[in-house]
Amino acid sequence: MPNSLLARLAMPAVALSVLIPLATPAGAQNQPIRLGQPAATSAAPAYAPADPALSALRAEIAALKAEIARIKNDIAAQENARKSLATQHFSMAAKVNSVYKDFYSHQHHQNFLSVSNVPGEKGGVNTSLGIMPVSPPISTCVPKTPPPGKAPGTMRWDDRYACSPPAP
């Protein structure tokens, strides 16, 4: 009965050659076996219980990632709001400049072209109350002498010039 399967398994060399591949994990077939040390595996064994501390760390990492994503979204929203406000500011500034241009060009025409629809009248605007004279606001500004120790360029405009109020 030396050729039977049972006799072959009884021999030590044959038994090791059959049992070692059966006992090694899936990723460790090509790795050398060191006696007295567990075989190295590429993944944690499926039968190992979950470590509660590791699970808590994973949950904390996930919470931190969510917080980082929320902060990035907040920063992006604030940047978009800042850009929108800057655009609105420049748009409003352009509108104000346009209104001032229109106002001063209209005032210029009234002052120098003598707008009036009343024959024989000049320098006035016809209103329901009668003729109102149009005169440009005149203010007289005279340079002040700077106080001791101050250069004229370091003073505010109001401090550098003494202005009389516009004529009524």
Coordinates of N, CA and C in Angstrom, one line a residue:
M1 N 0.8 -1.2 0.0 CA 0.0 0.0 0.0 C 0.9 1.3 0.0
P2 N 2.1 1.2 -0.5 CA 2.9 2.4 -0.5 C 2.5 3.4 -1.5
N3 N 1.7 3.0 -2.5 CA 1.3 4.0 -3.5 C -0.1 4.6 -3.2
S4 N -0.7 4.3 -2.1 CA -2.0 4.8 -1.8 C -1.8 6.3 -1.4
L5 N -2.8 7.0 -1.4 CA -2.8 8.4 -1.1 C -2.6 8.6 0.4
L6 N -3.1 7.7 1.2 CA -2.8 7.8 2.7 C -1.3 7.6 3.0
A7 N -0.7 6.7 2.3 CA 0.7 6.5 2.5 C 1.5 7.7 2.1
R8 N 1.1 8.4 1.0 CA 1.8 9.6 0.5 C 1.7 10.7 1.5
L9 N 0.5 10.9 2.1 CA 0.3 11.9 3.1 C 1.1 11.6 4.4
A10 N 1.4 10.4 4.6 CA 2.1 10.1 5.8 C 3.5 10.5 5.7
M11 N 4.1 10.7 4.6 CA 5.5 11.1 4.4 C 5.6 12.6 4.7
P12 N 6.6 13.0 5.5 CA 6.7 14.4 5.9 C 6.8 15.4 4.7
A13 N 7.7 15.1 3.8 CA 7.9 16.0 2.7 C 6.7 16.2 1.8
V14 N 6.0 15.2 1.6 CA 4.8 15.3 0.8 C 3.7 16.0 1.5
A15 N 3.6 15.8 2.8 CA 2.6 16.4 3.6 C 2.8 17.9 3.7
L16 N 4.0 18.4 3.8 CA 4.3 19.8 3.8 C 4.0 20.4 2.4
S17 N 4.3 19.7 1.4 CA 4.1 20.3 0.1 C 2.6 20.4 -0.3
V18 N 1.8 19.6 0.4 CA 0.3 19.7 0.2 C -0.3 20.7 1.1
L19 N 0.1 20.7 2.4 CA -0.5 21.5 3.4 C -0.1 23.0 3.3
I20 N 1.1 23.3 3.0 CA 1.5 24.7 3.0 C 0.8 25.6 2.0
P21 N 0.5 25.2 0.8 CA -0.3 26.1 -0.1 C -1.7 26.2 0.4
L22 N -2.2 25.2 1.1 CA -3.6 25.3 1.6 C -3.7 26.3 2.8
A23 N -2.6 26.4 3.6 CA -2.7 27.2 4.8 C -2.2 28.7 4.6
T24 N -1.6 29.0 3.5 CA -1.1 30.4 3.3 C -2.3 31.3 2.7
P25 N -2.3 32.5 3.1 CA -3.3 33.5 2.6 C -3.1 33.7 1.1
A26 N -4.1 34.3 0.5 CA -4.2 34.4 -0.9 C -3.1 35.2 -1.5
G27 N -2.6 36.3 -0.9 CA -1.5 37.1 -1.4 C -0.1 36.7 -1.1
A28 N 0.0 35.6 -0.4 CA 1.3 35.2 0.2 C 2.0 34.0 -0.5
Q29 N 1.4 33.5 -1.6 CA 2.0 32.3 -2.2 C 3.4 32.5 -2.7
N30 N 3.8 33.7 -3.2 CA 5.1 33.9 -3.8 C 6.1 34.5 -2.7
Q31 N 5.7 34.6 -1.5 CA 6.6 35.2 -0.5 C 7.2 34.0 0.3
P32 N 8.5 34.2 0.7 CA 9.1 33.1 1.4 C 8.5 32.9 2.8
I33 N 8.5 31.7 3.2 CA 7.9 31.4 4.6 C 9.0 31.4 5.6
R34 N 8.8 32.2 6.6 CA 9.8 32.2 7.7 C 9.2 31.5 8.9
L35 N 9.9 30.5 9.4 CA 9.4 29.7 10.5 C 9.3 30.6 11.8
G36 N 8.3 30.5 12.5 CA 8.2 31.2 13.8 C 7.5 32.6 13.6
Q37 N 7.3 33.1 12.4 CA 6.7 34.4 12.1 C 5.4 34.2 11.3
P38 N 4.4 35.0 11.5 CA 3.2 34.9 10.7 C 3.5 35.3 9.3
A39 N 2.7 34.8 8.4 CA 2.9 35.1 6.9 C 2.4 36.6 6.7
A40 N 3.1 37.3 5.9 CA 2.7 38.7 5.6 C 1.6 38.7 4.7
T41 N 0.6 39.5 4.9 CA -0.6 39.6 4.0 C -0.7 41.1 3.6
S42 N -1.3 41.3 2.4 CA -1.5 42.6 1.9 C -2.7 43.3 2.5
A43 N -3.7 42.5 3.0 CA -4.9 43.1 3.5 C -5.2 42.5 4.9
A44 N -6.0 43.2 5.7 CA -6.3 42.7 7.0 C -7.2 41.5 6.8
P45 N -7.0 40.5 7.7 CA -7.9 39.3 7.5 C -9.3 39.6 7.8
A46 N -10.2 38.9 7.1 CA -11.6 39.2 7.1 C -12.2 38.9 8.5
Y47 N -11.6 38.0 9.2 CA -12.1 37.5 10.5 C -11.7 38.4 11.6
A48 N -10.8 39.4 11.4 CA -10.4 40.3 12.5 C -11.5 41.2 13.0
P49 N -11.8 41.3 14.3 CA -12.8 42.2 14.8 C -12.4 43.7 14.5
A50 N -13.4 44.6 14.3 CA -13.2 46.0 14.1 C -12.7 46.6 15.4
D51 N -11.7 47.4 15.3 CA -11.1 48.1 16.4 C -12.0 49.4 16.7
P52 N -12.6 49.5 17.9 CA -13.5 50.7 18.1 C -12.7 52.0 18.0
A53 N -11.4 52.0 18.4 CA -10.7 53.3 18.4 C -10.4 53.7 16.9
L54 N -10.1 52.6 16.1 CA -9.9 52.9 14.6 C -11.2 53.4 14.0
S55 N -12.3 52.8 14.4 CA -13.6 53.3 13.8 C -13.9 54.7 14.2
A56 N -13.6 55.1 15.5 CA -13.8 56.4 16.0 C -12.9 57.4 15.2
L57 N -11.7 57.0 14.9 CA -10.8 57.9 14.1 C -11.3 58.1 12.7
R58 N -11.8 57.0 12.1 CA -12.3 57.1 10.8 C -13.5 58.1 10.7
A59 N -14.4 58.0 11.7 CA -15.5 58.8 11.8 C -15.1 60.3 12.0
E60 N -14.1 60.5 12.8 CA -13.6 61.9 13.1 C -12.9 62.4 11.8
I61 N -12.2 61.6 11.0 CA -11.6 62.1 9.8 C -12.7 62.4 8.8
A62 N -13.7 61.6 8.7 CA -14.8 61.9 7.8 C -15.5 63.2 8.2
A63 N -15.7 63.5 9.5 CA -16.3 64.7 10.0 C -15.4 65.9 9.6
L64 N -14.1 65.8 9.8 CA -13.2 66.8 9.5 C -13.2 67.1 8.0
K65 N -13.2 66.1 7.1 CA -13.3 66.3 5.7 C -14.6 67.1 5.3
A66 N -15.7 66.7 5.9 CA -16.9 67.4 5.7 C -16.8 68.9 6.1
E67 N -16.2 69.1 7.3 CA -16.0 70.5 7.7 C -15.1 71.3 6.8
I68 N -14.1 70.7 6.3 CA -13.2 71.4 5.3 C -13.9 71.7 4.1
A69 N -14.8 70.8 3.6 CA -15.6 71.0 2.4 C -16.5 72.2 2.6
R70 N -17.2 72.2 3.8 CA -18.1 73.3 4.1 C -17.4 74.7 4.2
I71 N -16.2 74.7 4.8 CA -15.4 75.9 4.8 C -15.0 76.4 3.4
K72 N -14.6 75.5 2.6 CA -14.2 75.8 1.2 C -15.4 76.4 0.5
N73 N -16.6 75.8 0.7 CA -17.8 76.4 0.0 C -18.1 77.8 0.6
D74 N -17.9 78.0 1.9 CA -18.2 79.3 2.5 C -17.2 80.3 1.9
I75 N -16.0 80.0 1.7 CA -15.0 80.9 1.2 C -15.3 81.2 -0.2
A76 N -15.7 80.2 -1.0 CA -16.1 80.5 -2.4 C -17.3 81.4 -2.5
A77 N -18.3 81.2 -1.6 CA -19.5 82.0 -1.6 C -19.1 83.4 -1.2
Q78 N -18.3 83.6 -0.2 CA -17.8 85.0 0.2 C -17.1 85.7 -1.0
E79 N -16.3 84.9 -1.7 CA -15.5 85.5 -2.8 C -16.4 85.9 -3.9
N80 N -17.5 85.1 -4.2 CA -18.4 85.4 -5.2 C -19.2 86.7 -4.8
A81 N -19.6 86.8 -3.5 CA -20.3 87.9 -3.0 C -19.5 89.2 -3.1
R82 N -18.2 89.1 -2.8 CA -17.3 90.2 -2.9 C -17.1 90.7 -4.3
K83 N -17.0 89.7 -5.3 CA -16.9 90.1 -6.7 C -18.2 90.8 -7.1
S84 N -19.3 90.3 -6.7 CA -20.6 90.9 -7.0 C -20.8 92.3 -6.5
L85 N -20.3 92.5 -5.2 CA -20.4 93.8 -4.7 C -19.5 94.8 -5.4
A86 N -18.3 94.3 -5.7 CA -17.3 95.2 -6.5 C -17.9 95.5 -7.8
T87 N -18.6 94.6 -8.5 CA -19.2 94.9 -9.8 C -20.3 95.9 -9.6
Q88 N -21.1 95.7 -8.6 CA -22.2 96.7 -8.3 C -21.7 98.1 -8.0
H89 N -20.6 98.1 -7.2 CA -20.0 99.4 -6.8 C -19.5 100.1 -8.1
F90 N -18.8 99.4 -9.0 CA -18.3 100.1 -10.2 C -19.4 100.5 -11.1
S91 N -20.5 99.7 -11.1 CA -21.7 100.0 -11.9 C -22.3 101.3 -11.4
M92 N -22.5 101.3 -10.0 CA -23.1 102.5 -9.4 C -22.2 103.8 -9.6
A93 N -20.9 103.6 -9.5 CA -20.0 104.7 -9.7 C -20.1 105.2 -11.2
A94 N -20.2 104.3 -12.1 CA -20.4 104.7 -13.5 C -21.7 105.5 -13.7
K95 N -22.8 105.0 -13.0 CA -24.1 105.7 -13.1 C -24.0 107.1 -12.5
V96 N -23.3 107.2 -11.4 CA -23.2 108.5 -10.7 C -22.4 109.5 -11.6
N97 N -21.3 109.0 -12.2 CA -20.5 109.8 -13.1 C -21.4 110.3 -14.3
S98 N -22.2 109.4 -14.8 CA -23.0 109.7 -15.9 C -24.0 110.8 -15.5
V99 N -24.6 110.7 -14.3 CA -25.6 111.6 -13.9 C -24.9 113.0 -13.7
Y100 N -23.8 113.0 -13.1 CA -23.0 114.3 -12.9 C -22.7 114.9 -14.2
K101 N -22.3 114.1 -15.2 CA -21.9 114.6 -16.5 C -23.2 115.3 -17.1
D102 N -24.3 114.5 -17.1 CA -25.5 115.1 -17.6 C -26.0 116.4 -16.9
F103 N -25.8 116.4 -15.6 CA -26.2 117.5 -14.8 C -25.4 118.8 -15.2
Y104 N -24.1 118.6 -15.2 CA -23.2 119.7 -15.5 C -23.3 120.1 -16.9
S105 N -23.5 119.2 -17.9 CA -23.6 119.6 -19.3 C -24.9 120.4 -19.4
H106 N -26.0 120.0 -18.7 CA -27.3 120.7 -18.8 C -27.1 122.1 -18.1
Q107 N -26.5 122.2 -17.0 CA -26.3 123.4 -16.3 C -25.4 124.4 -17.2
H108 N -24.4 123.8 -17.8 CA -23.6 124.6 -18.7 C -24.4 125.2 -19.8
H109 N -25.3 124.4 -20.4 CA -26.1 125.0 -21.5 C -27.0 126.0 -21.0
Q110 N -27.6 125.9 -19.7 CA -28.5 126.9 -19.2 C -27.7 128.2 -18.9
N111 N -26.5 128.0 -18.4 CA -25.7 129.2 -18.0 C -25.2 130.0 -19.2
F112 N -24.7 129.3 -20.2 CA -24.0 129.9 -21.3 C -24.8 130.1 -22.6
L113 N -25.9 129.4 -22.7 CA -26.7 129.5 -23.9 C -28.0 130.3 -23.6
S114 N -28.1 130.7 -22.4 CA -29.3 131.5 -22.0 C -30.6 130.9 -22.4
V115 N -30.9 129.7 -21.8 CA -32.1 129.0 -22.1 C -33.3 129.8 -21.6
S116 N -34.2 130.1 -22.5 CA -35.4 130.8 -22.2 C -36.4 130.6 -23.3
N117 N -37.7 130.4 -23.1 CA -38.6 130.4 -24.2 C -39.5 131.6 -24.1
V118 N -39.1 132.6 -23.4 CA -39.9 133.9 -23.3 C -39.1 134.9 -24.3
P119 N -39.8 135.4 -25.2 CA -39.1 136.3 -26.2 C -38.6 137.5 -25.4
G120 N -37.4 137.9 -25.7 CA -36.8 139.1 -25.2 C -36.1 138.8 -23.8
E121 N -36.3 137.7 -23.2 CA -35.7 137.4 -21.9 C -34.4 136.5 -22.2
K122 N -33.4 136.9 -21.5 CA -32.2 136.1 -21.6 C -31.7 135.7 -20.2
G123 N -31.0 134.6 -20.1 CA -30.4 134.2 -18.8 C -31.4 133.7 -17.8
G124 N -32.5 133.1 -18.2 CA -33.5 132.6 -17.3 C -34.2 131.4 -17.8
V125 N -34.9 130.7 -16.9 CA -35.6 129.5 -17.3 C -37.1 129.8 -17.0
N126 N -37.9 129.5 -18.0 CA -39.4 129.8 -17.8 C -40.0 128.7 -17.0
T127 N -40.6 129.1 -15.9 CA -41.2 128.1 -15.0 C -42.7 128.6 -14.8
S128 N -43.5 127.8 -14.1 CA -44.9 128.2 -13.9 C -44.9 129.4 -12.9
L129 N -43.8 129.6 -12.2 CA -43.8 130.8 -11.3 C -43.3 132.0 -12.0
G130 N -42.8 131.9 -13.2 CA -42.2 133.1 -13.8 C -40.8 132.8 -14.3
I131 N -40.1 133.8 -14.6 CA -38.7 133.7 -15.0 C -37.8 133.6 -13.8
M132 N -37.0 132.6 -13.7 CA -36.0 132.4 -12.6 C -34.6 132.6 -13.2
P133 N -33.9 133.5 -12.7 CA -32.5 133.7 -13.3 C -31.6 132.5 -13.0
V134 N -30.8 132.1 -13.9 CA -29.9 131.0 -13.7 C -28.5 131.6 -13.6
S135 N -27.9 131.4 -12.4 CA -26.5 131.9 -12.2 C -25.7 130.7 -11.7
P136 N -24.5 130.6 -12.1 CA -23.7 129.5 -11.6 C -23.3 129.8 -10.2
P137 N -23.2 128.7 -9.4 CA -22.7 128.9 -8.0 C -21.3 129.4 -8.0
I138 N -21.0 130.5 -7.3 CA -19.7 131.0 -7.3 C -19.2 130.9 -5.9
S139 N -18.0 130.3 -5.7 CA -17.4 130.3 -4.4 C -16.0 130.8 -4.6
T140 N -15.5 131.5 -3.7 CA -14.1 132.1 -3.8 C -13.3 131.3 -2.8
C141 N -12.2 130.7 -3.3 CA -11.3 130.0 -2.4 C -9.9 130.7 -2.4
V142 N -9.4 131.0 -1.3 CA -8.1 131.6 -1.2 C -7.2 130.7 -0.4
P143 N -5.9 130.5 -0.9 CA -5.0 129.6 -0.2 C -4.7 130.1 1.2
K144 N -4.7 129.3 2.2 CA -4.3 129.7 3.6 C -2.8 129.4 3.7
T145 N -2.2 130.1 4.7 CA -0.9 129.8 5.0 C -0.9 128.6 6.0
P146 N 0.0 127.6 5.8 CA 0.0 126.5 6.6 C 0.4 126.8 8.1
P147 N -0.1 126.1 9.0 CA 0.4 126.3 10.4 C 1.9 125.9 10.5
P148 N 2.5 126.5 11.6 CA 4.0 126.2 11.7 C 4.3 124.7 11.8
G149 N 5.3 124.3 11.0 CA 5.7 122.9 11.0 C 5.0 122.0 10.1
K150 N 4.0 122.5 9.3 CA 3.2 121.7 8.4 C 3.5 122.2 7.0
A151 N 3.8 121.2 6.1 CA 4.0 121.6 4.7 C 2.6 121.7 4.0
P152 N 2.4 122.5 3.0 CA 1.1 122.6 2.4 C 0.6 121.3 1.8
G153 N 1.5 120.4 1.3 CA 1.0 119.2 0.7 C 0.5 118.2 1.7
T154 N 0.7 118.4 3.0 CA 0.3 117.5 4.1 C -1.1 117.9 4.7
M155 N -1.6 119.0 4.3 CA -2.9 119.5 4.8 C -4.0 119.0 4.0
R156 N -5.2 118.9 4.7 CA -6.4 118.5 3.9 C -6.8 119.7 3.1
W157 N -7.6 119.4 2.0 CA -8.1 120.5 1.1 C -8.8 121.6 1.9
D158 N -9.7 121.1 2.8 CA -10.5 122.1 3.6 C -9.6 123.0 4.4
D159 N -8.4 122.5 4.9 CA -7.5 123.2 5.7 C -6.6 124.1 4.9
R160 N -6.4 123.8 3.6 CA -5.5 124.5 2.7 C -6.1 125.8 2.1
Y161 N -7.4 125.7 2.0 CA -8.1 126.9 1.3 C -9.2 127.4 2.2
A162 N -9.4 128.7 2.3 CA -10.5 129.3 2.9 C -11.5 129.7 1.9
C163 N -12.7 129.1 1.9 CA -13.6 129.3 0.8 C -14.9 130.0 1.4
S164 N -15.3 131.0 0.6 CA -16.6 131.6 1.0 C -17.7 130.8 0.4
P165 N -18.9 130.8 1.0 CA -20.0 130.0 0.5 C -20.4 130.5 -0.9
P166 N -21.1 129.6 -1.7 CA -21.5 130.1 -3.0 C -22.5 131.3 -2.9
A167 N -22.4 132.1 -3.9 CA -23.4 133.2 -3.9 C -24.8 132.7 -4.1
P168 N -25.8 133.4 -3.4 CA -27.2 132.9 -3.5 C -27.8 133.2 -4.9

